[in-house]
Amino acid sequence: MTEVAAEKATISLTQLALKDAPALIEAVFPAQKVSFEAQKERKANLGQTLTGLGSYWKGRKPLILVRAIVLGSLLPQTGDAEADLDIFEKLMAFDDEGLARRALVQGALRPKDIAARIELTDPWNYFSYTIKNSRLTAEQVETWCCPFDADEEGVTLRWRRDIEESDKLVLYRKALTTFTSYEEKASLCKRPEEVDQEWLFAPVWSEVNHHYADLGISAHSLPELVEQLGLLRYGHRPRVGDTFAGGGSIPFEAARIGCDVYASDLNPIACMLTWGALNIIGASPERRAEIEKAQRTVAEAVDEEITALGIEHDEYGNRAKAYLYCLETRCPETGWLVPMSPSWVISKSRNVIAKLIPDHENKRFDIEVVSGVSKEEMQAAEKGTVQDGALVYELDGKTYRTPIKTLRGDYRDSEGNTANRLRRWEKHDFKPRPDDIFQERLYAVHWIKKEALDNPRLETFFASVTEADLQRERQVEKIVEMNLADWQNKGLIPDLAIEPGDKTDEPIRTRGWTCWHHLFNPRHLLLNSILRSHFERAEEAYLDILLCRILNVQSKMSRWSPAVGHDLALDVFYNMALNTFYNYGCRASISAFRDLKESPLVDSVNIHAKSSIETQPAERLTAINDLYVTDPPYADAVMYHEITEFFIAWLRKNPPAPFDEWTWDSRRALAIKGSGDDFRRGMVEAYKAMAEHMSDNGMQCVMFTHQDTGVWSDMVSIFWAAGLQVVAAWYIATETTSELKKGGYVQGTVILMLRKRTEGDRAGFKQRILPAVRAEVQRQIESMMHLNEEIKDKHGEPVFNDSDLQMAGYAAALKVLTAYTTIGGEDVTSFALRPRTKGEVTVVDEIVQQAAEAANSLLVPEGLGAETWARLSGIQRFYLRMMDMETTGASKLDNYQNFAKAFRVQDYARVMGDMKANAARLKRVSEFTSRELTDSTEIGPTWLGHLIIGLQQLLAEVKPQAVIQQFQQDLPDFMEVRPLLIDMLRFMERKAPEAAVREVAEVLGARLKNLRALGQ
């Protein structure tokens, strides 16, 4: 940039030209593309940027979503929505050029893939070839032009060695145009954050600067653009705040793209992870090198101390990699001491099992580890001594079964609470006492061979427990017994009692554990105390983050996984609960502490932005910020205030700077949780504080994930009472499916955008507000549908789907509603805070529902008449709308949940054929049973219900005339509704997934039309 241009830009940027300009996200937002990219990031699992700090924090929102929100909130509307959206997508690397560059880095398209897709007259400028056992000669190949059969047997294509990256990019651009959808293209790509940012966005800046030339923008990187936009809007670099920081994804991503950030959370573990995101992931390369060197130094010192104790090496020099433990209990029928495990399979990749061998003299079982067993033996070992909640074992040909509840002595106390006979462990306990119901037993050791200890590829084996192994166990127990009290006083191991709660009751109820150190066996306590002592001497905060990573795999709740490729004790918080197991794995130091030598973190980001982190409730906010992006707790949110005490118990004494400035307590009483009156009151206080500590032209983004319409209504009331007005809403599919997220799991996040309510006191009445709501909903949706058509004509894909348009309807209604300070004479703050009665329908509920109905009346499925749509009931609209969406490949359960809610369907599961999170679908016409189509069901008595019965009859070869006669008999208004039936059949003829149903729909529709021709 020339000196004159630089001076001009500086002058322009100091004039707050965007102070009152609406943000891009208030009008347009590529929600579908953000959704796909967010899920792509989620599916990276441990490859996500921040999970290396602590995968136990599950609630992080995708970084790509945070980037989209912050950029969309800073970029202005210019009056050309299509051009604005185009620039936004370039800045997100969602455009064709960005996708081509991302695909090139991924290397997803091989030369033969490209050759088969695009026409090339000069293929040998790009490719070389080899011929082996082919029917083609070299001369024939040399004269070949693309496209050709890239699978031609015997001909192998590869990139020329001298080809430039820019030449490859030419072909990638052309090849990507042959894919029809964004999802197909983006699935071939690296995530934007995985690609060198300078190279990825190199072509973008000239277009960005030209688009915003009137504003004086002259940027050559995202941080430069963000700073300049901040100067134009706020007079300084934008400040982004998050008062529910959690795992730190929001402040991290905001800082990465150039914002100054403020983060707070009541939970010190959340603050620690946020600090780690900014100061470890965000560290400079030089600082990261220092961190990794310090880790190695500590690792060597710890290893030396453990080796000197002689507790992990056997007499042959082999070193332990893991120890396998199980519970034991005495059978009340036989008096035998029986090992407990749901399975005795130790390793599936090596066919290793544990066999129980009766010891009649001592009334117990020896446990023999056997390797290389047969398939039949593996299958037999799958069935352990714990089956269906009972202790089950065979002795001398007889099977004994005792419910675990009986062993524990479960009963109901005088207040109706569940209790049992388990002894409650005391503070000085670290192992079971001899008369405890559940004992603990070492039953196998995973060894690393002595000669392989210095090799990168470890050679290991499993072995039975020997007397020498038990002697080493006793040595560990003796060390712990001698030092337990001292370690607790020094803060090297926990001395904190477990406070009862929804999640923390589990270890108390099922094991009798009452203090946090009871969740760790003696070997865990010894190894972790040694590690903690070295961390304290190092006085480096990032080491405490590593300690938490280690604790997450180093506890009695670390389940042993024998799966192929595992043979490992896995993480405690795989499902955000404190699960107790009958058998578990204990990683030895060489495995538990491997992260000290091999950093699991991604390359450093080198964040330069200013940051501030505090542990305090959201309502005690003191910092002024321009943009708040929050993902608050609500209703059934994860109970981090309980489960993170698992870590707090270890870290709360003697934390290093800056952690020593924080309150190391979960402060359960202050946590905003649940729903109802207390939830609303806490949330109003929090968001009111944010509104009061926000620039007058600032914005707030609230991410909200929930399917309970009652909580939805509560959230709206909260923002209303906090002095905030909704200006936009978007729907993002953020989650992915897993075995832990079946059935009705919500897969989407509602993005609500809010501004301060600036119109002062404004009174309204429902009768006047409703027409305004309907008008605003119609205006909003029609403008978005118009933009959809323009973009679809140019690019082949619309930018908004039905869920986006539906959310826009909600936003339009809430924009009208939240502009008022009183409704029907009631102050909105009083309304938000007053107790609700069960089943009460509030004015918010009514208006939101009116908005949904107004929006849905405009979203007529393609191929169905507007008049037909207007007369259909909710369940019929739901079924036909989802049938239409399924033709586009939609299969996410969240779509069905949202539309069922909007159409007021009582039980949408009744018409669902599959409710898998990512493979949901309606019942096919042929799948409905007669019982599901009676007058007692929701769909049975409807016109659509009658049509489904009629189509089923035709499929069963009933004559069409007989079906029509049945319609005439069952539908008193048959002649009046006949045009609607014909319209629905015409729709099903095109949209039904079953070919046979489409055929009979055509036949039945034609017969109904003929009735008019015959004058009947």
PDB file of N, CA and C in Angstrom, residues 33 86 89-90 93-103 169 172-174 176-177 179 181-182 185 189 200 794-795 797:
ATOM      1  N   LYS A  33     -23.252 -24.362   4.993  1.00  0.00           N
ATOM      2  CA  LYS A  33     -21.820 -24.611   4.827  1.00  0.00           C
ATOM      3  C   LYS A  33     -21.111 -24.609   6.183  1.00  0.00           C
ATOM      4  N   ASP A  86     -20.679 -13.460  -0.758  1.00  0.00           N
ATOM      5  CA  ASP A  86     -19.562 -13.991  -1.542  1.00  0.00           C
ATOM      6  C   ASP A  86     -18.226 -13.671  -0.859  1.00  0.00           C
ATOM      7  N   GLU A  89     -17.792 -15.774   2.332  1.00  0.00           N
ATOM      8  CA  GLU A  89     -17.402 -17.155   2.065  1.00  0.00           C
ATOM      9  C   GLU A  89     -15.935 -17.250   1.647  1.00  0.00           C
ATOM     10  N   LYS A  90     -15.432 -16.249   0.966  1.00  0.00           N
ATOM     11  CA  LYS A  90     -14.004 -16.236   0.624  1.00  0.00           C
ATOM     12  C   LYS A  90     -13.147 -16.144   1.894  1.00  0.00           C
ATOM     13  N   ALA A  93     -12.905 -19.426   3.453  1.00  0.00           N
ATOM     14  CA  ALA A  93     -12.380 -20.469   2.559  1.00  0.00           C
ATOM     15  C   ALA A  93     -13.464 -21.468   2.186  1.00  0.00           C
ATOM     16  N   PHE A  94     -14.691 -20.967   2.039  1.00  0.00           N
ATOM     17  CA  PHE A  94     -15.814 -21.792   1.585  1.00  0.00           C
ATOM     18  C   PHE A  94     -16.022 -21.649   0.072  1.00  0.00           C
ATOM     19  N   ASP A  95     -15.360 -20.678  -0.548  1.00  0.00           N
ATOM     20  CA  ASP A  95     -15.554 -20.424  -1.974  1.00  0.00           C
ATOM     21  C   ASP A  95     -14.799 -21.462  -2.794  1.00  0.00           C
ATOM     22  N   ASP A  96     -14.999 -21.444  -4.109  1.00  0.00           N
ATOM     23  CA  ASP A  96     -14.398 -22.461  -4.969  1.00  0.00           C
ATOM     24  C   ASP A  96     -12.872 -22.432  -4.910  1.00  0.00           C
ATOM     25  N   GLU A  97     -12.288 -21.236  -4.863  1.00  0.00           N
ATOM     26  CA  GLU A  97     -10.824 -21.145  -4.807  1.00  0.00           C
ATOM     27  C   GLU A  97     -10.305 -21.677  -3.472  1.00  0.00           C
ATOM     28  N   GLY A  98     -10.984 -21.304  -2.398  1.00  0.00           N
ATOM     29  CA  GLY A  98     -10.575 -21.817  -1.085  1.00  0.00           C
ATOM     30  C   GLY A  98     -10.688 -23.331  -1.015  1.00  0.00           C
ATOM     31  N   LEU A  99     -11.765 -23.881  -1.582  1.00  0.00           N
ATOM     32  CA  LEU A  99     -11.948 -25.328  -1.585  1.00  0.00           C
ATOM     33  C   LEU A  99     -10.865 -26.016  -2.416  1.00  0.00           C
ATOM     34  N   ALA A 100     -10.515 -25.426  -3.550  1.00  0.00           N
ATOM     35  CA  ALA A 100      -9.476 -26.019  -4.391  1.00  0.00           C
ATOM     36  C   ALA A 100      -8.142 -26.073  -3.648  1.00  0.00           C
ATOM     37  N   ARG A 101      -7.811 -25.002  -2.954  1.00  0.00           N
ATOM     38  CA  ARG A 101      -6.552 -24.975  -2.208  1.00  0.00           C
ATOM     39  C   ARG A 101      -6.578 -25.965  -1.042  1.00  0.00           C
ATOM     40  N   ARG A 102      -7.714 -26.041  -0.373  1.00  0.00           N
ATOM     41  CA  ARG A 102      -7.835 -26.985   0.747  1.00  0.00           C
ATOM     42  C   ARG A 102      -7.769 -28.427   0.250  1.00  0.00           C
ATOM     43  N   ALA A 103      -8.369 -28.690  -0.919  1.00  0.00           N
ATOM     44  CA  ALA A 103      -8.345 -30.042  -1.486  1.00  0.00           C
ATOM     45  C   ALA A 103      -6.938 -30.408  -1.944  1.00  0.00           C
ATOM     46  N   LEU A 169      -2.925 -26.793  -8.927  1.00  0.00           N
ATOM     47  CA  LEU A 169      -4.106 -26.050  -8.485  1.00  0.00           C
ATOM     48  C   LEU A 169      -5.046 -25.788  -9.660  1.00  0.00           C
ATOM     49  N   TYR A 172      -7.046 -28.887 -10.013  1.00  0.00           N
ATOM     50  CA  TYR A 172      -7.962 -29.058  -8.877  1.00  0.00           C
ATOM     51  C   TYR A 172      -9.179 -28.154  -9.035  1.00  0.00           C
ATOM     52  N   ARG A 173      -8.957 -26.910  -9.484  1.00  0.00           N
ATOM     53  CA  ARG A 173     -10.093 -25.994  -9.695  1.00  0.00           C
ATOM     54  C   ARG A 173     -11.079 -26.600 -10.684  1.00  0.00           C
ATOM     55  N   LYS A 174     -10.551 -27.108 -11.802  1.00  0.00           N
ATOM     56  CA  LYS A 174     -11.422 -27.667 -12.836  1.00  0.00           C
ATOM     57  C   LYS A 174     -12.128 -28.924 -12.333  1.00  0.00           C
ATOM     58  N   LEU A 176     -12.954 -29.828  -9.301  1.00  0.00           N
ATOM     59  CA  LEU A 176     -13.979 -29.586  -8.282  1.00  0.00           C
ATOM     60  C   LEU A 176     -15.285 -29.102  -8.891  1.00  0.00           C
ATOM     61  N   THR A 177     -15.222 -28.482 -10.067  1.00  0.00           N
ATOM     62  CA  THR A 177     -16.460 -28.021 -10.709  1.00  0.00           C
ATOM     63  C   THR A 177     -17.331 -29.195 -11.157  1.00  0.00           C
ATOM     64  N   PHE A 179     -18.121 -31.691  -9.277  1.00  0.00           N
ATOM     65  CA  PHE A 179     -18.916 -32.148  -8.138  1.00  0.00           C
ATOM     66  C   PHE A 179     -20.106 -31.220  -7.979  1.00  0.00           C
ATOM     67  N   SER A 181     -22.374 -30.725  -5.191  1.00  0.00           N
ATOM     68  CA  SER A 181     -22.751 -30.074  -3.943  1.00  0.00           C
ATOM     69  C   SER A 181     -21.540 -29.602  -3.159  1.00  0.00           C
ATOM     70  N   TYR A 182     -21.780 -28.660  -2.271  1.00  0.00           N
ATOM     71  CA  TYR A 182     -20.710 -28.170  -1.400  1.00  0.00           C
ATOM     72  C   TYR A 182     -20.166 -29.306  -0.541  1.00  0.00           C
ATOM     73  N   LYS A 185     -17.639 -31.422  -2.345  1.00  0.00           N
ATOM     74  CA  LYS A 185     -16.357 -30.743  -2.520  1.00  0.00           C
ATOM     75  C   LYS A 185     -15.595 -30.647  -1.200  1.00  0.00           C
ATOM     76  N   CYS A 189     -11.521 -31.969   1.370  1.00  0.00           N
ATOM     77  CA  CYS A 189     -10.616 -30.896   1.772  1.00  0.00           C
ATOM     78  C   CYS A 189     -10.095 -31.021   3.195  1.00  0.00           C
ATOM     79  N   LEU A 200      -3.454 -19.831   1.898  1.00  0.00           N
ATOM     80  CA  LEU A 200      -4.867 -20.107   1.665  1.00  0.00           C
ATOM     81  C   LEU A 200      -5.628 -18.861   1.248  1.00  0.00           C
ATOM     82  N   LYS A 794     -27.087 -18.953  -9.941  1.00  0.00           N
ATOM     83  CA  LYS A 794     -25.684 -18.738 -10.304  1.00  0.00           C
ATOM     84  C   LYS A 794     -24.794 -19.908  -9.917  1.00  0.00           C
ATOM     85  N   HIS A 795     -25.034 -20.480  -8.732  1.00  0.00           N
ATOM     86  CA  HIS A 795     -24.115 -21.483  -8.193  1.00  0.00           C
ATOM     87  C   HIS A 795     -24.704 -22.880  -8.093  1.00  0.00           C
ATOM     88  N   GLU A 797     -26.714 -24.123  -5.949  1.00  0.00           N
ATOM     89  CA  GLU A 797     -27.117 -24.531  -4.592  1.00  0.00           C
ATOM     90  C   GLU A 797     -27.669 -23.328  -3.853  1.00  0.00           C
TER      91      GLU A 797
END
